[in-house]
GROMACS .gro file of C-alpha atoms in nm:
model
  349
    1MET     CA    1  -0.581  -2.409  -1.740
    2THR     CA    2  -0.888  -2.188  -1.762
    3TYR     CA    3  -1.044  -2.073  -1.436
    4ARG     CA    4  -1.423  -2.061  -1.414
    5VAL     CA    5  -1.527  -1.732  -1.254
    6VAL     CA    6  -1.849  -1.588  -1.113
    7GLN     CA    7  -1.868  -1.210  -1.088
    8TRP     CA    8  -2.043  -1.080  -0.773
    9THR     CA    9  -2.213  -0.744  -0.848
   10THR     CA   10  -2.160  -0.504  -1.138
   11GLY     CA   11  -2.105  -0.168  -0.972
   12ASN     CA   12  -1.807   0.052  -1.052
   13VAL     CA   13  -1.533  -0.194  -0.955
   14GLY     CA   14  -1.743  -0.493  -1.060
   15THR     CA   15  -1.780  -0.350  -1.410
   16LYS     CA   16  -1.403  -0.319  -1.443
   17SER     CA   17  -1.368  -0.674  -1.314
   18VAL     CA   18  -1.600  -0.799  -1.587
   19HIS     CA   19  -1.398  -0.611  -1.848
   20ALA     CA   20  -1.079  -0.771  -1.719
   21ILE     CA   21  -1.222  -1.123  -1.685
   22THR     CA   22  -1.360  -1.129  -2.038
   23ARG     CA   23  -1.031  -1.007  -2.185
   24ASN     CA   24  -0.817  -1.253  -1.993
   25GLN     CA   25  -0.724  -1.566  -2.186
   26GLU     CA   26  -0.708  -1.776  -1.868
   27LEU     CA   27  -1.046  -1.678  -1.721
   28GLU     CA   28  -1.400  -1.776  -1.820
   29LEU     CA   29  -1.701  -1.583  -1.692
   30VAL     CA   30  -1.969  -1.843  -1.615
   31GLY     CA   31  -2.210  -1.646  -1.394
   32CYS     CA   32  -2.292  -1.313  -1.234
   33TYR     CA   33  -2.473  -1.211  -0.917
   34ALA     CA   34  -2.707  -0.911  -0.945
   35TRP     CA   35  -2.750  -0.705  -0.630
   36SER     CA   36  -3.046  -0.503  -0.763
   37ALA     CA   37  -3.365  -0.656  -0.901
   38ASP     CA   38  -3.361  -0.449  -1.221
   39LYS     CA   39  -3.038  -0.623  -1.330
   40VAL     CA   40  -3.174  -0.977  -1.296
   41GLY     CA   41  -3.205  -1.147  -1.635
   42VAL     CA   42  -2.995  -0.884  -1.814
   43ASP     CA   43  -2.687  -0.986  -2.012
   44VAL     CA   44  -2.373  -0.903  -1.815
   45GLY     CA   45  -2.215  -0.741  -2.120
   46GLU     CA   46  -2.506  -0.499  -2.142
   47LEU     CA   47  -2.475  -0.418  -1.771
   48CYS     CA   48  -2.106  -0.342  -1.814
   49GLY     CA   49  -2.119  -0.147  -2.141
   50ILE     CA   50  -1.962  -0.409  -2.366
   51ALA     CA   51  -2.084  -0.661  -2.623
   52SER     CA   52  -2.326  -0.936  -2.520
   53LEU     CA   53  -2.153  -1.216  -2.330
   54GLY     CA   54  -2.427  -1.476  -2.326
   55VAL     CA   55  -2.426  -1.472  -1.944
   56THR     CA   56  -2.722  -1.322  -1.761
   57ALA     CA   57  -2.717  -1.179  -1.412
   58THR     CA   58  -2.916  -1.357  -1.143
   59HIS     CA   59  -3.010  -1.317  -0.777
   60ASP     CA   60  -3.015  -1.696  -0.725
   61LEU     CA   61  -2.716  -1.782  -0.507
   62ASP     CA   62  -2.778  -2.155  -0.526
   63ALA     CA   63  -2.779  -2.146  -0.906
   64LEU     CA   64  -2.445  -1.965  -0.911
   65LEU     CA   65  -2.285  -2.204  -0.665
   66ALA     CA   66  -2.420  -2.497  -0.867
   67LEU     CA   67  -2.204  -2.378  -1.156
   68ARG     CA   68  -1.907  -2.497  -0.947
   69PRO     CA   69  -1.686  -2.200  -1.027
   70ASP     CA   70  -1.322  -2.202  -0.928
   71CYS     CA   71  -1.351  -1.853  -0.789
   72VAL     CA   72  -1.592  -1.570  -0.713
   73VAL     CA   73  -1.473  -1.215  -0.783
   74TYR     CA   74  -1.651  -1.039  -0.499
   75ASN     CA   75  -1.689  -0.662  -0.553
   76PRO     CA   76  -1.974  -0.525  -0.338
   77MET     CA   77  -1.903  -0.192  -0.175
   78PHE     CA   78  -1.890  -0.361   0.166
   79ALA     CA   79  -1.840  -0.725   0.258
   80ASP     CA   80  -2.139  -0.933   0.372
   81VAL     CA   81  -2.011  -1.201   0.609
   82ASP     CA   82  -2.318  -1.423   0.555
   83GLU     CA   83  -2.266  -1.417   0.178
   84LEU     CA   84  -1.896  -1.485   0.204
   85CYS     CA   85  -1.946  -1.776   0.441
   86ARG     CA   86  -2.205  -1.930   0.213
   87ILE     CA   87  -1.974  -1.904  -0.089
   88LEU     CA   88  -1.667  -2.036   0.092
   89ALA     CA   89  -1.851  -2.319   0.269
   90ALA     CA   90  -1.971  -2.435  -0.074
   91GLY     CA   91  -1.607  -2.488  -0.171
   92VAL     CA   92  -1.569  -2.179  -0.389
   93ASN     CA   93  -1.262  -1.955  -0.353
   94VAL     CA   94  -1.305  -1.578  -0.325
   95VAL     CA   95  -1.097  -1.280  -0.432
   96THR     CA   96  -1.241  -0.952  -0.314
   97THR     CA   97  -1.199  -0.575  -0.315
   98SER     CA   98  -1.466  -0.527  -0.047
   99GLU     CA   99  -1.262  -0.384   0.241
  100PHE     CA  100  -1.092  -0.711   0.330
  101ILE     CA  101  -0.719  -0.761   0.381
  102THR     CA  102  -0.667  -0.961   0.700
  103GLY     CA  103  -1.031  -0.968   0.808
  104THR     CA  104  -0.960  -0.848   1.162
  105GLY     CA  105  -1.193  -0.553   1.116
  106LEU     CA  106  -1.487  -0.794   1.093
  107GLY     CA  107  -1.454  -0.902   1.457
  108ASP     CA  108  -1.634  -1.233   1.513
  109GLY     CA  109  -1.712  -1.238   1.141
  110ARG     CA  110  -1.349  -1.326   1.076
  111ASP     CA  111  -1.385  -1.645   1.282
  112ARG     CA  112  -1.695  -1.737   1.085
  113ILE     CA  113  -1.512  -1.683   0.758
  114THR     CA  114  -1.218  -1.892   0.877
  115GLU     CA  115  -1.453  -2.177   0.969
  116ALA     CA  116  -1.632  -2.153   0.632
  117CYS     CA  117  -1.294  -2.177   0.457
  118ARG     CA  118  -1.211  -2.486   0.661
  119SER     CA  119  -1.542  -2.660   0.599
  120GLY     CA  120  -1.543  -2.580   0.228
  121ASN     CA  121  -1.169  -2.625   0.171
  122ALA     CA  122  -1.167  -2.277   0.016
  123THR     CA  123  -0.954  -1.964   0.032
  124ILE     CA  124  -1.032  -1.592   0.048
  125PHE     CA  125  -0.794  -1.314  -0.054
  126GLY     CA  126  -0.859  -0.941  -0.042
  127SER     CA  127  -0.681  -0.658  -0.221
  128GLY     CA  128  -0.735  -0.335  -0.407
  129ILE     CA  129  -0.481  -0.074  -0.501
  130ASN     CA  130  -0.477   0.072  -0.147
  131PRO     CA  131  -0.507  -0.107   0.084
  132GLY     CA  132  -0.361  -0.405  -0.098
  133PHE     CA  133  -0.121  -0.376  -0.387
  134ILE     CA  134   0.056  -0.064  -0.265
  135GLN     CA  135   0.151  -0.243   0.058
  136LEU     CA  136   0.300  -0.526  -0.149
  137PHE     CA  137   0.486  -0.263  -0.353
  138ALA     CA  138   0.629  -0.115  -0.032
  139VAL     CA  139   0.733  -0.452   0.106
  140VAL     CA  140   0.910  -0.548  -0.217
  141THR     CA  141   1.086  -0.211  -0.221
  142ALA     CA  142   1.208  -0.266   0.135
  143GLY     CA  143   1.391  -0.574   0.013
  144ILE     CA  144   1.678  -0.367  -0.125
  145SER     CA  145   1.768  -0.195   0.203
  146ASP     CA  146   1.981  -0.375   0.462
  147ARG     CA  147   1.817  -0.175   0.743
  148VAL     CA  148   1.457  -0.055   0.753
  149ASP     CA  149   1.365   0.212   1.007
  150ARG     CA  150   1.015   0.297   0.884
  151ILE     CA  151   0.789   0.238   0.586
  152ARG     CA  152   0.571   0.532   0.481
  153ILE     CA  153   0.291   0.508   0.222
  154VAL     CA  154   0.103   0.819   0.112
  155GLU     CA  155  -0.200   0.818  -0.120
  156SER     CA  156  -0.295   1.165  -0.244
  157PHE     CA  157  -0.578   1.254  -0.482
  158ASP     CA  158  -0.834   1.519  -0.567
  159THR     CA  159  -1.152   1.309  -0.568
  160THR     CA  160  -1.389   1.580  -0.688
  161ILE     CA  161  -1.508   1.384  -0.992
  162TYR     CA  162  -1.541   1.054  -0.804
  163ASN     CA  163  -1.908   0.961  -0.767
  164SER     CA  164  -1.924   0.763  -0.444
  165PRO     CA  165  -2.092   0.951  -0.158
  166GLU     CA  166  -2.172   0.610  -0.004
  167THR     CA  167  -1.802   0.558   0.073
  168GLU     CA  168  -1.687   0.918   0.119
  169ILE     CA  169  -1.949   1.050   0.361
  170PRO     CA  170  -1.861   0.772   0.612
  171MET     CA  171  -1.501   0.900   0.595
  172GLY     CA  172  -1.614   1.245   0.715
  173PHE     CA  173  -1.663   1.439   0.393
  174GLY     CA  174  -1.949   1.686   0.427
  175TYR     CA  175  -1.947   1.692   0.808
  176PRO     CA  176  -1.925   2.030   0.982
  177ILE     CA  177  -1.557   2.106   1.036
  178ASP     CA  178  -1.616   2.141   1.412
  179HIS     CA  179  -1.822   1.823   1.453
  180PRO     CA  180  -1.723   1.676   1.791
  181GLU     CA  181  -1.711   1.317   1.664
  182LEU     CA  182  -1.536   1.391   1.335
  183VAL     CA  183  -1.210   1.206   1.409
  184ALA     CA  184  -1.405   0.903   1.533
  185VAL     CA  185  -1.609   0.907   1.211
  186THR     CA  186  -1.294   0.913   0.999
  187GLU     CA  187  -1.128   0.642   1.205
  188HIS     CA  188  -1.429   0.414   1.160
  189GLY     CA  189  -1.466   0.496   0.791
  190SER     CA  190  -1.098   0.432   0.717
  191ARG     CA  191  -1.057   0.130   0.948
  192ILE     CA  192  -0.951  -0.097   0.660
  193PHE     CA  193  -0.615   0.085   0.673
  194ARG     CA  194  -0.560  -0.076   1.011
  195GLU     CA  195  -0.550  -0.411   0.831
  196ALA     CA  196  -0.301  -0.264   0.584
  197VAL     CA  197  -0.072  -0.172   0.874
  198GLU     CA  198  -0.105  -0.529   1.003
  199LEU     CA  199  -0.010  -0.665   0.660
  200VAL     CA  200   0.310  -0.460   0.640
  201ALA     CA  201   0.403  -0.547   0.999
  202HIS     CA  202   0.359  -0.917   0.928
  203ALA     CA  203   0.577  -0.890   0.619
  204LEU     CA  204   0.849  -0.724   0.828
  205GLY     CA  205   0.819  -0.985   1.103
  206ALA     CA  206   0.733  -0.707   1.347
  207GLN     CA  207   0.521  -0.737   1.659
  208LEU     CA  208   0.320  -0.416   1.696
  209ASP     CA  209   0.249  -0.267   2.037
  210ASP     CA  210  -0.022  -0.037   1.905
  211ILE     CA  211  -0.196   0.088   1.591
  212ARG     CA  212  -0.310   0.450   1.600
  213CYS     CA  213  -0.523   0.677   1.386
  214GLU     CA  214  -0.515   1.057   1.365
  215ALA     CA  215  -0.668   1.300   1.118
  216ARG     CA  216  -0.677   1.663   1.016
  217TYR     CA  217  -0.922   1.842   0.790
  218ALA     CA  218  -0.979   2.125   0.546
  219GLN     CA  219  -1.315   2.295   0.496
  220ALA     CA  220  -1.492   2.417   0.185
  221THR     CA  221  -1.508   2.795   0.165
  222GLN     CA  222  -1.810   2.781  -0.065
  223ASP     CA  223  -2.081   2.525  -0.143
  224LEU     CA  224  -1.945   2.245  -0.362
  225ALA     CA  225  -2.185   2.045  -0.583
  226LEU     CA  226  -2.057   1.692  -0.645
  227PRO     CA  227  -2.143   1.391  -0.862
  228GLY     CA  228  -2.400   1.164  -0.698
  229ASP     CA  229  -2.634   1.456  -0.631
  230TRP     CA  230  -2.477   1.568  -0.304
  231THR     CA  231  -2.330   1.897  -0.189
  232ILE     CA  232  -2.057   1.985   0.058
  233GLU     CA  233  -2.164   2.311   0.216
  234ALA     CA  234  -1.927   2.592   0.305
  235GLY     CA  235  -1.772   2.526   0.646
  236CYS     CA  236  -1.790   2.150   0.603
  237VAL     CA  237  -1.516   1.895   0.540
  238ALA     CA  238  -1.378   1.893   0.185
  239GLY     CA  239  -1.029   1.767   0.267
  240ILE     CA  240  -0.919   1.473   0.481
  241ASP     CA  241  -0.565   1.381   0.582
  242VAL     CA  242  -0.574   1.056   0.781
  243ARG     CA  243  -0.271   0.871   0.921
  244TRP     CA  244  -0.268   0.513   1.045
  245THR     CA  245   0.055   0.424   1.221
  246GLY     CA  246   0.204   0.103   1.360
  247ILE     CA  247   0.409   0.138   1.679
  248ALA     CA  248   0.679  -0.106   1.790
  249ALA     CA  249   0.939  -0.069   2.066
  250GLY     CA  250   0.803   0.277   2.139
  251ARG     CA  251   0.844   0.423   1.792
  252GLU     CA  252   0.651   0.451   1.468
  253ILE     CA  253   0.766   0.192   1.214
  254ILE     CA  254   0.476   0.202   0.967
  255GLU     CA  255   0.271   0.494   0.836
  256ILE     CA  256  -0.017   0.461   0.592
  257ARG     CA  257  -0.164   0.798   0.505
  258GLY     CA  258  -0.446   0.914   0.281
  259VAL     CA  259  -0.480   1.275   0.167
  260TRP     CA  260  -0.802   1.340  -0.025
  261THR     CA  261  -0.936   1.676  -0.135
  262LYS     CA  262  -1.240   1.808  -0.319
  263GLY     CA  263  -1.246   2.128  -0.521
  264GLN     CA  264  -1.011   2.423  -0.524
  265SER     CA  265  -1.166   2.630  -0.246
  266LEU     CA  266  -1.018   2.484   0.070
  267GLU     CA  267  -0.922   2.636   0.403
  268PRO     CA  268  -0.644   2.571   0.481
  269VAL     CA  269  -0.498   2.529   0.130
  270TRP     CA  270  -0.319   2.196   0.091
  271SER     CA  271  -0.046   2.137  -0.164
  272THR     CA  272  -0.033   1.769  -0.257
  273GLU     CA  273   0.128   1.546  -0.517
  274PHE     CA  274  -0.125   1.317  -0.681
  275GLY     CA  275  -0.053   0.946  -0.681
  276TYR     CA  276   0.116   0.707  -0.442
  277THR     CA  277   0.447   0.774  -0.270
  278VAL     CA  278   0.630   0.493  -0.092
  279THR     CA  279   0.930   0.576   0.125
  280VAL     CA  280   1.139   0.308   0.289
  281GLU     CA  281   1.347   0.495   0.546
  282GLY     CA  282   1.663   0.299   0.612
  283ARG     CA  283   1.999   0.215   0.464
  284PRO     CA  284   1.962   0.328   0.196
  285THR     CA  285   1.636   0.522   0.201
  286ILE     CA  286   1.431   0.430  -0.105
  287LYS     CA  287   1.160   0.661  -0.240
  288SER     CA  288   0.922   0.543  -0.513
  289THR     CA  289   0.622   0.704  -0.676
  290LEU     CA  290   0.338   0.525  -0.850
  291SER     CA  291   0.108   0.714  -1.083
  292PHE     CA  292  -0.106   0.613  -1.379
  293GLU     CA  293  -0.221   0.766  -1.707
  294PRO     CA  294  -0.437   0.661  -2.004
  295PRO     CA  295  -0.285   0.446  -2.279
  296ALA     CA  296  -0.218   0.602  -2.618
  297ASP     CA  297  -0.533   0.450  -2.768
  298PHE     CA  298  -0.766   0.559  -2.485
  299VAL     CA  299  -1.074   0.753  -2.593
  300GLY     CA  300  -1.255   0.923  -2.308
  301GLU     CA  301  -1.578   1.109  -2.380
  302THR     CA  302  -1.710   1.158  -2.027
  303LEU     CA  303  -1.576   1.194  -1.676
  304ASP     CA  304  -1.708   0.844  -1.605
  305ASP     CA  305  -1.476   0.708  -1.876
  306PHE     CA  306  -1.175   0.842  -1.687
  307ILE     CA  307  -1.311   0.726  -1.352
  308MET     CA  308  -1.361   0.375  -1.485
  309LEU     CA  309  -1.007   0.373  -1.623
  310GLY     CA  310  -0.879   0.459  -1.277
  311LEU     CA  311  -1.085   0.182  -1.118
  312THR     CA  312  -0.889  -0.072  -1.321
  313ILE     CA  313  -0.607  -0.055  -1.066
  314THR     CA  314  -0.857  -0.131  -0.790
  315ALA     CA  315  -1.003  -0.435  -0.964
  316MET     CA  316  -0.689  -0.595  -1.106
  317PRO     CA  317  -0.489  -0.693  -0.795
  318ALA     CA  318  -0.764  -0.936  -0.690
  319ILE     CA  319  -0.809  -1.077  -1.041
  320THR     CA  320  -0.435  -1.127  -1.090
  321ALA     CA  321  -0.435  -1.335  -0.772
  322ILE     CA  322  -0.699  -1.587  -0.889
  323PRO     CA  323  -0.463  -1.871  -0.994
  324ALA     CA  324  -0.259  -1.845  -0.674
  325VAL     CA  325  -0.571  -1.827  -0.456
  326VAL     CA  326  -0.723  -2.134  -0.623
  327ALA     CA  327  -0.399  -2.323  -0.554
  328ALA     CA  328  -0.357  -2.196  -0.196
  329PRO     CA  329  -0.436  -2.390   0.123
  330PRO     CA  330  -0.779  -2.316   0.271
  331GLY     CA  331  -0.816  -2.010   0.490
  332ILE     CA  332  -0.758  -1.635   0.479
  333ALA     CA  333  -0.464  -1.554   0.251
  334THR     CA  334  -0.276  -1.226   0.223
  335TYR     CA  335   0.020  -1.117   0.013
  336THR     CA  336   0.249  -1.265   0.277
  337ASP     CA  337   0.103  -1.612   0.213
  338LEU     CA  338   0.086  -1.622  -0.167
  339PRO     CA  339   0.371  -1.671  -0.415
  340LEU     CA  340   0.469  -1.408  -0.669
  341LEU     CA  341   0.150  -1.311  -0.851
  342LEU     CA  342   0.211  -1.319  -1.224
  343PRO     CA  343   0.012  -1.107  -1.476
  344ARG     CA  344  -0.094  -1.403  -1.687
  345GLY     CA  345  -0.349  -1.374  -1.966
  346VAL     CA  346  -0.322  -0.997  -2.006
  347LEU     CA  347  -0.044  -0.956  -2.262
  348ASN     CA  348  -0.177  -0.778  -2.571
  349VAL     CA  349  -0.040  -0.979  -2.865
   0.00000   0.00000   0.00000
């Protein structure tokens, strides 16, 4: 069958979602929500740098819901509980990359979303590359050990060319290295990783006693001008190493760690391997690395071209899940609830 899809916003990840939806043989783009007024009435293809699609962006929520889509691909930078509840209560399923895995970080908002799912008989599923897919990758990998002592996931990247001060400043980038609330800032900014720890624990059947966050930092030794028209001044945070850990029976059984750096002038100097490393400590210990590179036919003329290529792995886990989410019982679904997600409609033949 073909699934009727509405795209919600056309920012960085939303643009990659549109690219993927329009290329997928099993998906049909029927509508698009525009967050900013200057995008209203503009063809979605034009907004996303591809050929005209015959679908114009709108700010009219009722008109989009009246299209009776099977699913909304929800890609705002941050989730809006009111929006999500309105979509779900109207009977429309949601897949999202907007900092949503289990929903526990939303507090009372999670209860509202659960009720909207119930009343609308709809399902919501959240995933990106991390948190999201990489936790699934770790859980699947753990299936070939007969004893698991700990699962460790490390994401490591130089994000200098990434243009997203709106998401990186809340993590602690640019703060004075001696700011008294720096760890609290990073903990709040990276709180979605708490939900990732919960996901892995649930997959293992583990009851956690505690989830903890700790962080360390590197400072810029000279002013660093960055995309997005912002500067990290010398003496301010240009490297963040944050660890979220799940504790059970008095010991650490899950570690999800992010190591992000900017520029080459850091104090202290960190040596990191770029990509994702998953280690299942057990019998046997299994170590896997996940990296990505452009295809042979890729033509990149600007830094944005390479950034957008990288954002594909953020957008695709949610889109791949659409058929399973449409078929799922109403409520909040995670990877532990859905069947094997198959990459249908993407084979290049």
